[in-house]
XYZ file of C-alpha atoms in Angstrom:
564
model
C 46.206 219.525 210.205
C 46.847 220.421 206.658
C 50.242 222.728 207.910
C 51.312 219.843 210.062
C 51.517 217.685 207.782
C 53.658 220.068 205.540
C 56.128 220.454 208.397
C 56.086 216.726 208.373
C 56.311 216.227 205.010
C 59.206 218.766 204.803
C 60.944 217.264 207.313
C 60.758 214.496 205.318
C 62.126 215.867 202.058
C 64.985 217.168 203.890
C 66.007 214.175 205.629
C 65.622 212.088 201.505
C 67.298 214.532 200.084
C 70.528 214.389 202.806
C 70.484 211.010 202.437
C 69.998 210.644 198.629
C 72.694 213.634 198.010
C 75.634 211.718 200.315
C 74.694 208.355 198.550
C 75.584 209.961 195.611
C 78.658 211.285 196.644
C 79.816 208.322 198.162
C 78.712 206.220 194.680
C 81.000 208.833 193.329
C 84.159 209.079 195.826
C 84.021 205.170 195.492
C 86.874 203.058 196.972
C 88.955 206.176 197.197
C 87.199 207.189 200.105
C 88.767 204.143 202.009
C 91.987 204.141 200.623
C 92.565 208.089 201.569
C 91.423 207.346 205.020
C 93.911 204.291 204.978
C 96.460 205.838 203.791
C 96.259 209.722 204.924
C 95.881 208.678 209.001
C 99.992 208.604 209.927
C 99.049 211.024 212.398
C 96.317 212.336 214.483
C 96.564 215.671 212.844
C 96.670 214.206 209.918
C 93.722 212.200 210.850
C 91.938 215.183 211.735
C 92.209 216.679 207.964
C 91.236 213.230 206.568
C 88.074 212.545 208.848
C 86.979 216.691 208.347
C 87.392 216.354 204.086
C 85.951 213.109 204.013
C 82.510 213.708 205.910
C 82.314 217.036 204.030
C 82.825 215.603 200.941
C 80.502 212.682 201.286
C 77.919 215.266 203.934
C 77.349 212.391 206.198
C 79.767 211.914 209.618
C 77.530 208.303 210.421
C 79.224 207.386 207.033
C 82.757 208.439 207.785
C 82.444 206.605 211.014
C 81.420 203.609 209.602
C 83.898 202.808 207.667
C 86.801 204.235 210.224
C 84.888 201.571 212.965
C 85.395 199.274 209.703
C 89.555 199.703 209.441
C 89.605 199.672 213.211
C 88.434 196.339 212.914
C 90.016 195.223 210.160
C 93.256 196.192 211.880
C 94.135 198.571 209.334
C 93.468 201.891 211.415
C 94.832 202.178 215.158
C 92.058 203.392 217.621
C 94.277 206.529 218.196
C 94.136 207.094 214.224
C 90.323 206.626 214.166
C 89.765 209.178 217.467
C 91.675 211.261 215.546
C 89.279 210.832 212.475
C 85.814 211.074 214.499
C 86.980 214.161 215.502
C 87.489 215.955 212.265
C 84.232 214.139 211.085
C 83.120 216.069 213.545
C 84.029 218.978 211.983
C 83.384 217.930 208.495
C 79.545 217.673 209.302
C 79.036 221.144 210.533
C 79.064 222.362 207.002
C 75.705 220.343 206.698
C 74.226 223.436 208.841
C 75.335 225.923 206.891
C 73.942 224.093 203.692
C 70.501 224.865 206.292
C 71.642 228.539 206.349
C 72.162 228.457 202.940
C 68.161 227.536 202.625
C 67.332 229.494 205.175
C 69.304 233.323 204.209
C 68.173 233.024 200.610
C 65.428 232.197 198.021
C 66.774 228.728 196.821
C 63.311 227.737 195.017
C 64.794 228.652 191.934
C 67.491 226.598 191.701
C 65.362 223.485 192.914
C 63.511 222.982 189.626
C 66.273 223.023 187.216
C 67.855 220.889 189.082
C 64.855 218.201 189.199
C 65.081 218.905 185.410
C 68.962 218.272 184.526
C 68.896 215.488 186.694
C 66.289 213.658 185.754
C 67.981 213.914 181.745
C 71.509 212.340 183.872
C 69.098 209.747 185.582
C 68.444 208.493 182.240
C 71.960 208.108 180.934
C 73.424 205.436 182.742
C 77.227 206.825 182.676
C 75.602 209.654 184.495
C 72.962 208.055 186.651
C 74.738 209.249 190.029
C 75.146 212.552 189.391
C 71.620 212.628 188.627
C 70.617 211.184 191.767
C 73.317 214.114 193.614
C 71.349 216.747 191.770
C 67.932 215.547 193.000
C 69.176 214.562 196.757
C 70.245 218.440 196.383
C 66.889 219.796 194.783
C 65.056 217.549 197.801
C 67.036 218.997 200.050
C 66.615 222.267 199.278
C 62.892 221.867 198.118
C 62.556 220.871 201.957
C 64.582 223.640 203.685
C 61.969 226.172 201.350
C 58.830 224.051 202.520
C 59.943 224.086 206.371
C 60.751 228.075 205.985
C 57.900 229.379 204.256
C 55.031 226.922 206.307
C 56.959 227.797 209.432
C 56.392 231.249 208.938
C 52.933 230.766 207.480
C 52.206 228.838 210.231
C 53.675 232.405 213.013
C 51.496 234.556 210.749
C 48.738 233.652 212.696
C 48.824 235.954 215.627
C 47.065 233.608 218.293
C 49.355 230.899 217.123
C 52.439 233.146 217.608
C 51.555 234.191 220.420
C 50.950 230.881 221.956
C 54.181 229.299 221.013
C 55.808 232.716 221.770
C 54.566 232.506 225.158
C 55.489 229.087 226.070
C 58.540 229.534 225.387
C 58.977 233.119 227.291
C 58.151 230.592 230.528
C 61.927 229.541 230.057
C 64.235 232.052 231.443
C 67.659 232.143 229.275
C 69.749 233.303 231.888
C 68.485 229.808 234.065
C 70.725 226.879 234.440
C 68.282 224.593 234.674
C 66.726 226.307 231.202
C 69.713 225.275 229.439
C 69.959 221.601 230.779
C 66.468 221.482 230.156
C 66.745 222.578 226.458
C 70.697 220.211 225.932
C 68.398 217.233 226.507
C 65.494 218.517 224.465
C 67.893 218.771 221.840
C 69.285 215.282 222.673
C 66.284 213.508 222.939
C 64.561 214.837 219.386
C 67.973 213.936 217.740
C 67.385 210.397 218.816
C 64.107 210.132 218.255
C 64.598 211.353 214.693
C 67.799 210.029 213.850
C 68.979 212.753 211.871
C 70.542 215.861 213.458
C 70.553 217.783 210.323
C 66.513 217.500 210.775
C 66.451 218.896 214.337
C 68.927 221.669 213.115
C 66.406 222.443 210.658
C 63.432 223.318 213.440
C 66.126 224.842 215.409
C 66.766 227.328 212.944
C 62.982 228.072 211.781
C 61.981 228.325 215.520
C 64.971 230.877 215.784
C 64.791 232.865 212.557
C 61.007 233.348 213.335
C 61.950 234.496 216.585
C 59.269 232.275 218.688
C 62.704 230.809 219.915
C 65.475 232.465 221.976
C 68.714 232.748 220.061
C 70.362 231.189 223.543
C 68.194 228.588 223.708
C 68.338 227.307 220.123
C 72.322 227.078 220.971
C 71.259 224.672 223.734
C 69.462 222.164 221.728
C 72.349 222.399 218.664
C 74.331 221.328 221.614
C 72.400 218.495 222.422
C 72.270 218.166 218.944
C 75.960 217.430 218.913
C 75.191 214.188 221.534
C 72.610 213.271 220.003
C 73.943 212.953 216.952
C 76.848 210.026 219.048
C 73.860 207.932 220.458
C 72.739 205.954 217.615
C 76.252 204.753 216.570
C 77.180 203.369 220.216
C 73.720 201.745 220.665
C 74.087 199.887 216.734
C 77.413 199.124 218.014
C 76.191 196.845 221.170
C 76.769 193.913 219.397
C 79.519 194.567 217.899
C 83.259 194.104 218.240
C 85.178 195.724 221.385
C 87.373 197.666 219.451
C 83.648 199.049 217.063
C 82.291 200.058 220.290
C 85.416 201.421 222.001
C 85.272 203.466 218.568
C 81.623 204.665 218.944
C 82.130 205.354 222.647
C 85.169 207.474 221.741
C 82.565 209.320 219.656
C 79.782 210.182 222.307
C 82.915 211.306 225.085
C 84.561 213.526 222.797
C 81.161 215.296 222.286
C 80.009 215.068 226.261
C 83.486 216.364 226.969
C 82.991 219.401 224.507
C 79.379 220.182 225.912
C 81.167 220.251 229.415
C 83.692 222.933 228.775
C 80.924 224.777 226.682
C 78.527 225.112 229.174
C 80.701 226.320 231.724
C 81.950 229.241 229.332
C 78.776 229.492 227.000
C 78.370 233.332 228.247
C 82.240 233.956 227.026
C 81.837 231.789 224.048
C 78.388 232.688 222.970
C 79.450 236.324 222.760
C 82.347 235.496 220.863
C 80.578 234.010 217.936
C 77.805 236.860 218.043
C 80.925 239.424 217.449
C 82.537 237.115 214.857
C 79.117 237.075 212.987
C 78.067 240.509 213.813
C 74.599 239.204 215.537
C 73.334 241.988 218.366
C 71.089 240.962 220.728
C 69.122 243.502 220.723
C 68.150 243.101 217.214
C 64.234 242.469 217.067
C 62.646 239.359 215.403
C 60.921 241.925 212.995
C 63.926 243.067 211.612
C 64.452 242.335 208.142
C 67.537 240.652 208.220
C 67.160 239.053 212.080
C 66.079 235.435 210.388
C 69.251 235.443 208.051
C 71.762 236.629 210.946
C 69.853 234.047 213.128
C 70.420 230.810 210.818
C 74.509 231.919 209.936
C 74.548 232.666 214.124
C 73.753 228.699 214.937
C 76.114 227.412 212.000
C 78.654 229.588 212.821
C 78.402 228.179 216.649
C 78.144 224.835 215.631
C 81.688 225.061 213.869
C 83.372 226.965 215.849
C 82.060 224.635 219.080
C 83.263 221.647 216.762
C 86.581 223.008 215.596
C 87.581 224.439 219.511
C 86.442 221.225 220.749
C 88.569 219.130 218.296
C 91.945 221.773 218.525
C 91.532 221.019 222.579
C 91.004 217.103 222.469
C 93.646 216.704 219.964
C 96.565 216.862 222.274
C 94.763 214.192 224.631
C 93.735 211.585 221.946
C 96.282 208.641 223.900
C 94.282 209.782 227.030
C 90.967 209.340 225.265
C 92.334 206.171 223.653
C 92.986 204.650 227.282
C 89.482 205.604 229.013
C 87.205 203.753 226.381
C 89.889 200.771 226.342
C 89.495 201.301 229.909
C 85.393 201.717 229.819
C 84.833 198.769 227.164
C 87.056 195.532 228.438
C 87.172 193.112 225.817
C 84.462 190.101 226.228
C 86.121 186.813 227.205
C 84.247 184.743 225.318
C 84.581 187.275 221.780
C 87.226 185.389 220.468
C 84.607 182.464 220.549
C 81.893 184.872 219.075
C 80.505 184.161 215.904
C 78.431 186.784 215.334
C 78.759 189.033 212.326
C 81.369 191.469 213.343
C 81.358 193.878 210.761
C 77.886 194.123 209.160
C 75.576 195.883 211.582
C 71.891 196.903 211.128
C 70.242 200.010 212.592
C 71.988 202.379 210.497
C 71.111 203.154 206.561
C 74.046 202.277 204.394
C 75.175 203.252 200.883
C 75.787 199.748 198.686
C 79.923 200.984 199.038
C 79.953 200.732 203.034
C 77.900 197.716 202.799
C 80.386 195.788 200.227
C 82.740 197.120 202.510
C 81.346 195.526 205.361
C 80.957 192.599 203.605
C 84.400 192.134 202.491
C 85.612 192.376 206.221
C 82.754 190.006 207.192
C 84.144 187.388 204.434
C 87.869 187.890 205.556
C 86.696 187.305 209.302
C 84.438 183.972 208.198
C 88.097 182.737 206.246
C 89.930 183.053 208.753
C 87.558 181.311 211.298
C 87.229 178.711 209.031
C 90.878 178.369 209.206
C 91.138 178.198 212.892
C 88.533 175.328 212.750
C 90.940 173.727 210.169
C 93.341 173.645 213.487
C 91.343 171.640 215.313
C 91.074 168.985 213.435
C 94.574 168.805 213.042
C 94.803 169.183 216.577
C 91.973 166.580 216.919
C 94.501 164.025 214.667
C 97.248 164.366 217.111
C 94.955 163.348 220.314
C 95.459 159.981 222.206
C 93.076 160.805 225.081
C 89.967 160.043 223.149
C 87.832 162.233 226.026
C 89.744 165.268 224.296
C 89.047 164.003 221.361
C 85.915 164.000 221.526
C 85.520 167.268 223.008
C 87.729 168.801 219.764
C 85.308 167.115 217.332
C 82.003 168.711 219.540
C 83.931 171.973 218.720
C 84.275 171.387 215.139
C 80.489 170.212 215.129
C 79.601 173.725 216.341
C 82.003 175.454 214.156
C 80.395 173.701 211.141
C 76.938 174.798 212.049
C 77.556 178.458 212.705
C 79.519 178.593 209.544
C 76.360 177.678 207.538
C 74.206 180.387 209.481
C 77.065 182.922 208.595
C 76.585 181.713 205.407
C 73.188 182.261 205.081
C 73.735 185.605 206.781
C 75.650 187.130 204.281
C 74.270 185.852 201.525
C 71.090 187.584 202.721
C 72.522 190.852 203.397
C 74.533 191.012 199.754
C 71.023 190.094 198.104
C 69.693 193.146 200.389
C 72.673 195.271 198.635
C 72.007 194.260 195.700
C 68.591 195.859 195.510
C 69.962 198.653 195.772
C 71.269 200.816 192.677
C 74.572 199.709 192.206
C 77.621 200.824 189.509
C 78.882 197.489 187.156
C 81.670 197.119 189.103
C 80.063 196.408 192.408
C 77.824 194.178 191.443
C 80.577 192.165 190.195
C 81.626 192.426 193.359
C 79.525 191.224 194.880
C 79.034 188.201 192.843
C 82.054 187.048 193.215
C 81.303 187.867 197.130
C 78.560 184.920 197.352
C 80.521 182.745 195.440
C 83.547 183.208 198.005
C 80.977 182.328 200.998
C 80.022 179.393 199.201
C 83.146 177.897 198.800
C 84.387 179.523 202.139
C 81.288 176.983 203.780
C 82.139 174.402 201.785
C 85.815 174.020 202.994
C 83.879 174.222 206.391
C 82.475 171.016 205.733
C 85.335 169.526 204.167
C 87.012 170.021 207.586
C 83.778 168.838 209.616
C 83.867 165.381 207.343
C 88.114 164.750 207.852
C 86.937 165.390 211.691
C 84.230 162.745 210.986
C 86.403 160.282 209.545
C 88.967 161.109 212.711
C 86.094 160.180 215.217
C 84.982 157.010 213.439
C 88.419 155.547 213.881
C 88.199 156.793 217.232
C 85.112 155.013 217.449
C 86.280 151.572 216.272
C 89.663 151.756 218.089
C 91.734 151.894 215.171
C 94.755 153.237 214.609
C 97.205 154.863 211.950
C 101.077 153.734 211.484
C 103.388 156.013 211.657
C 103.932 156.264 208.539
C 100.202 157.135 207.614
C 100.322 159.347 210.635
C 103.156 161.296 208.937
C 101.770 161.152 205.366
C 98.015 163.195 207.202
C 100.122 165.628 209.013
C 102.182 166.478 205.872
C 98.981 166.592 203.772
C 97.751 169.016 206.279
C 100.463 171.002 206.345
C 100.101 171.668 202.930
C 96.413 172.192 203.356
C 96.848 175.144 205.389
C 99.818 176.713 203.691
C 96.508 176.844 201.537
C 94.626 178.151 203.394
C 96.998 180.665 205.227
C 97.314 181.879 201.405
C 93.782 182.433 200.827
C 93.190 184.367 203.794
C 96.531 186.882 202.450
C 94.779 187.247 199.200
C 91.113 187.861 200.733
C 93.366 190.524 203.352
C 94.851 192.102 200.503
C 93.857 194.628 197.618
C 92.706 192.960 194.150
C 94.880 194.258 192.556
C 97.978 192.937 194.328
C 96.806 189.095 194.734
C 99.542 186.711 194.471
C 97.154 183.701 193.114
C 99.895 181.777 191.465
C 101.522 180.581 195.058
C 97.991 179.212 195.574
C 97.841 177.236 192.410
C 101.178 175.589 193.170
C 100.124 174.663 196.438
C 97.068 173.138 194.993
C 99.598 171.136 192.312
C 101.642 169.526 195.352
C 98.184 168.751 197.376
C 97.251 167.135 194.129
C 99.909 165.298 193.578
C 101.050 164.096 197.144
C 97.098 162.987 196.922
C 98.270 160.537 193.784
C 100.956 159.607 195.117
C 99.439 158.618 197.939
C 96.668 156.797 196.713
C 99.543 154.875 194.606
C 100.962 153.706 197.328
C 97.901 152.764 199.915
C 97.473 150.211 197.145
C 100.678 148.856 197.411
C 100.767 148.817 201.274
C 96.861 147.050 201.539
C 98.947 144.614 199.059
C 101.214 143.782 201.049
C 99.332 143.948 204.003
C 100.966 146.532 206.310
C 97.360 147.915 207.708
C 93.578 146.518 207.423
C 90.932 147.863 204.732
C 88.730 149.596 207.318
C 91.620 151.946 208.449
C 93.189 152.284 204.970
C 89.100 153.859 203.837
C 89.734 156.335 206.554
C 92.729 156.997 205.609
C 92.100 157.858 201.845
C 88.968 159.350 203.084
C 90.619 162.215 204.869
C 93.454 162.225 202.271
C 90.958 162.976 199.632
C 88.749 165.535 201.502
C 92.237 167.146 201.792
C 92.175 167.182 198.575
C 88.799 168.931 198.122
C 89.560 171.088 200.564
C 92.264 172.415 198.353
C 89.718 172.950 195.295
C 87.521 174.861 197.080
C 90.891 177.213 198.074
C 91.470 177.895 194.534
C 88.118 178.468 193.777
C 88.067 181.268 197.113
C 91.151 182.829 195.341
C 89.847 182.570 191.855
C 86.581 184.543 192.545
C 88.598 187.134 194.893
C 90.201 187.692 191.316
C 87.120 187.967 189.202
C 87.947 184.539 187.330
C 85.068 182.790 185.980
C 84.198 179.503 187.034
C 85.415 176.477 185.753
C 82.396 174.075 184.354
């Protein structure tokens, strides 16, 4: 009991300290993370190199995904760009397994408690806080690879024990088709199971390097390893965006396609990375140096089946792109979804992806709120009161979903926020809730002019022409507005163009005065009745509202305090 529960417990440390050591390096790569993958994509070769550095730079391919499903959304990356980048993500993770050799070829426990040392001194200075937290996600890491190793073995010293495992796994001949299957969904299945493929690599290499596990058959399950590893993503992305799950389905074919071709030439291509690495297979498991040759054996496989893989798909990414357009249609009622888009549960995030997420979530909830602003200008211009009514249902639901979204968001930035974050993203994502806030409030803005619409409806009155004429101008000015905030939410931070939006806001304010001026002139003189001239300044001034909370949207997108 007390042995399982170190193989747990390693298992455990391993998986904290790969997820605490690509935190950190993502808290350190920052926003230049997204803008190389933005900007260094031009071609799929290109994207190759970008999505290979990336994931080995931040040691986490779920991460570099992420945020390519992210730009694919956004519109910023084309789905032939982000194939591109999946696939050298792809490569970029297999240096995570021969971090494992690493642990596994040489004593490491030495460098594990200097490293708990220096980092927690960095921990405790705040300018150095992350690389603290990358030295102990390393000395976890590590700490977990030397646990697994030395109560694996401990656990093989035991001759009955050995001998038991030994012999139920001499029942699977290596040579046997069905063997290998058998072993590429073992290898599948765990990596589900355990979410982390860097874990099942792990056992994969202690079983090996011990010996209680064929060399052939540990291949098998770092193969399934490798579709595993795709399964997660595509079932997180279920309720997401078509183009975020044509992305994640791009992900799990490029890997089945890869398995295909390297189980019908693993004999060829097995022996090909035994010579490269110098592994004989006649070498004994008592051999001193079979368990380091063993380890370097299944990381060497797993890049070179990665980097074949990706220099054969390559020249086929527009095919690929067409099949998962072709295997995921688009929804018909999506455009009509308002479900959160971007941020998705199921997977642990770092607090940049999330912010990320959030941003895109924000931009999508503007923009939406814009398209409801359409309606009730559409709603304005209806005679047939039926349709009318039917516009003004619409808005109804738009204004309710666009409190629950919201809500949503607000709850998953105070969920960030628990996290640790740097000064600059927690400004971030203050300014974040305050852009929802105002974001909603313009919702309701446009839910009360459709209010004050239907109540004239209602009692059968009527605008001139002239008032008629004065609401659509005040509209069109209204969503030059808002067509301005959604550029400046779309855009970077540093290139906002706020001024356009406070001169817009000027001429909403002062077509409001004028108008105002001049309803009092008109009920003077008696050119329309009271009731219709209260729904008439009624929409004119929620117009004008509408406008404030605009400015207030672009003035928290540009870190500008709030105005008492």
């Amino acid at each position: 009991m007390l042995i399982a529960f170190k193989l747990f417990g390693s298992l455990a440390l391993l998986m904290f300290g790969m997820k605490a050591m690509s935190d950190s390096l993502q808290k350190l790569a920052g926003p230049q993370l997204r803008h190389i993958l933005g900007a260094m994509t031009t071609n799929r070769f290109t994207g190759v190199l970008t999505g290979t550095f990336v994931t080995a730079a931040v040691q986490s391919s779920t991460a570099t995904t992420l945020m390519t499903v992210s730009f694919v959304n956004a519109g910023l990356l084309a789905l032939q760009q982000a194939i591109a980048v999946i696939m050298g993500a792809h490569i970029g993770t297999t240096v995570t397994a021969w971090i494992m050799s690493l642990g596994f070829s040489l004593n490491i426990t030495n460098v594990v408690y200097p490293a708990f040392f220096f980092g927690i001194i960095l921990i405790y200075i705040k300018r150095r806080r992350i690389i603290g937290d990358l030295l102990f996600g390393l000395a976890f890491l590590f700490l977990g690879l030397a646990t697994l190793k030395e109560t694996g073995f401990a656990l093989l010293d035991d001759a009955d024990t050995r001998d038991a495992i030994t012999s139920f796994f001499s029942h699977f001949n290596t040579a046997d088709v069905l063997t290998s299957l058998l072993f590429l969904l073992v290898g599948t299945l765990l990596t589900v199971c355990v979410q982390s493929s860097a874990a099942i690599m792990a056992i994969t290499m202690m079983l090996c390097s011990t010996g209680v596990l064929h060399i052939e058959q540990g291949v098998m399950l770092v193969l399934g390893e490798n579709i595993g590893t795709t399964i997660t993503s595509n079932i997180v992305s279920l309720s997401a965006n078509t183009q975020a799950r044509r992305a994640a389905f791009a992900h799990f074919t490029i890997n089945v396609i890869g398995v295909v071709w390297a189980l019908l030439l693993i004999r060829p291509f097995f022996e090909l990375v035994c010579s490269i690495v110098g592994f004989d297979n006649t070498l004994q498991p008592s051999s001193p140096s079979f368990a380091v040759k063993a380890s370097v054996l299944l990381a060497t496989f797993h890049s070179a089946f990665n980097i074949a893989n990706t220099s054969l798909l390559i020249w086929v990414v527009p095919q690929i792109e067409h099949f998962v357009t072709w295997a995921i249609r688009t929804r018909t009622n999506e455009d009509e979804d308002f479900g959160l888009h971007f941020i998705q549960s199921g997977i642990m995030k770092t607090p940049e992806l999330s912010v990320l997420e959030a941003e895109k979530e924000i931009t999508a909830f503007a923009d939406r709120i814009q398209r409801m602003f359409g309606f009730v200008k559409d709603m304005l211009l209806e005679e047939d009161k039926a349709k009318a009514k039917q516009l003004y249902e619409r808005i109804e639901k738009y204004e309710n979903i666009s409190d629950n979204m919201e809500l949503e968001i607000a709850k998953y930035l105070d969920n960030v926020s628990n996290a640790h974050l740097s000064d600059e993203t927690k400004q971030k994502i203050r300014a974040m809730l305050r852009e929802i806030s105002e974001i909603e409030s313009i919702g309701d803005a446009c839910y009360n002019i459709a209010r004050s619409i239907n109540r004239r409806n209602k009692d059968s009155e009527t605008f001139t022409t002239q008032q008629q004429h004065n609401l659509l101008q005040m509209m069109d000015l209204t969503d030059q507005a808002l067509t301005q905030m959604n550029n400046n939410l779309q855009g970077k931070r540093e290139q906002l163009d706020s001024h356009t939006s406070f001169n817009i806001e000027n001429e909403i304010n002062n077509y409001r005065s004028q108008l105002k001026a001049q309803n009092i002139i008109d009920l003077n003189e008696h050119r329309y009745s009271y009731g219709i001239s209260t729904i008439y300044m009624d929409i004119v001034a929620e117009c004008e509202k509408l406008g404030d909370y605009v400015v207030n949207v672009v003035e928290a997108r540009i870190g500008q305090k709030q105005k008492n």
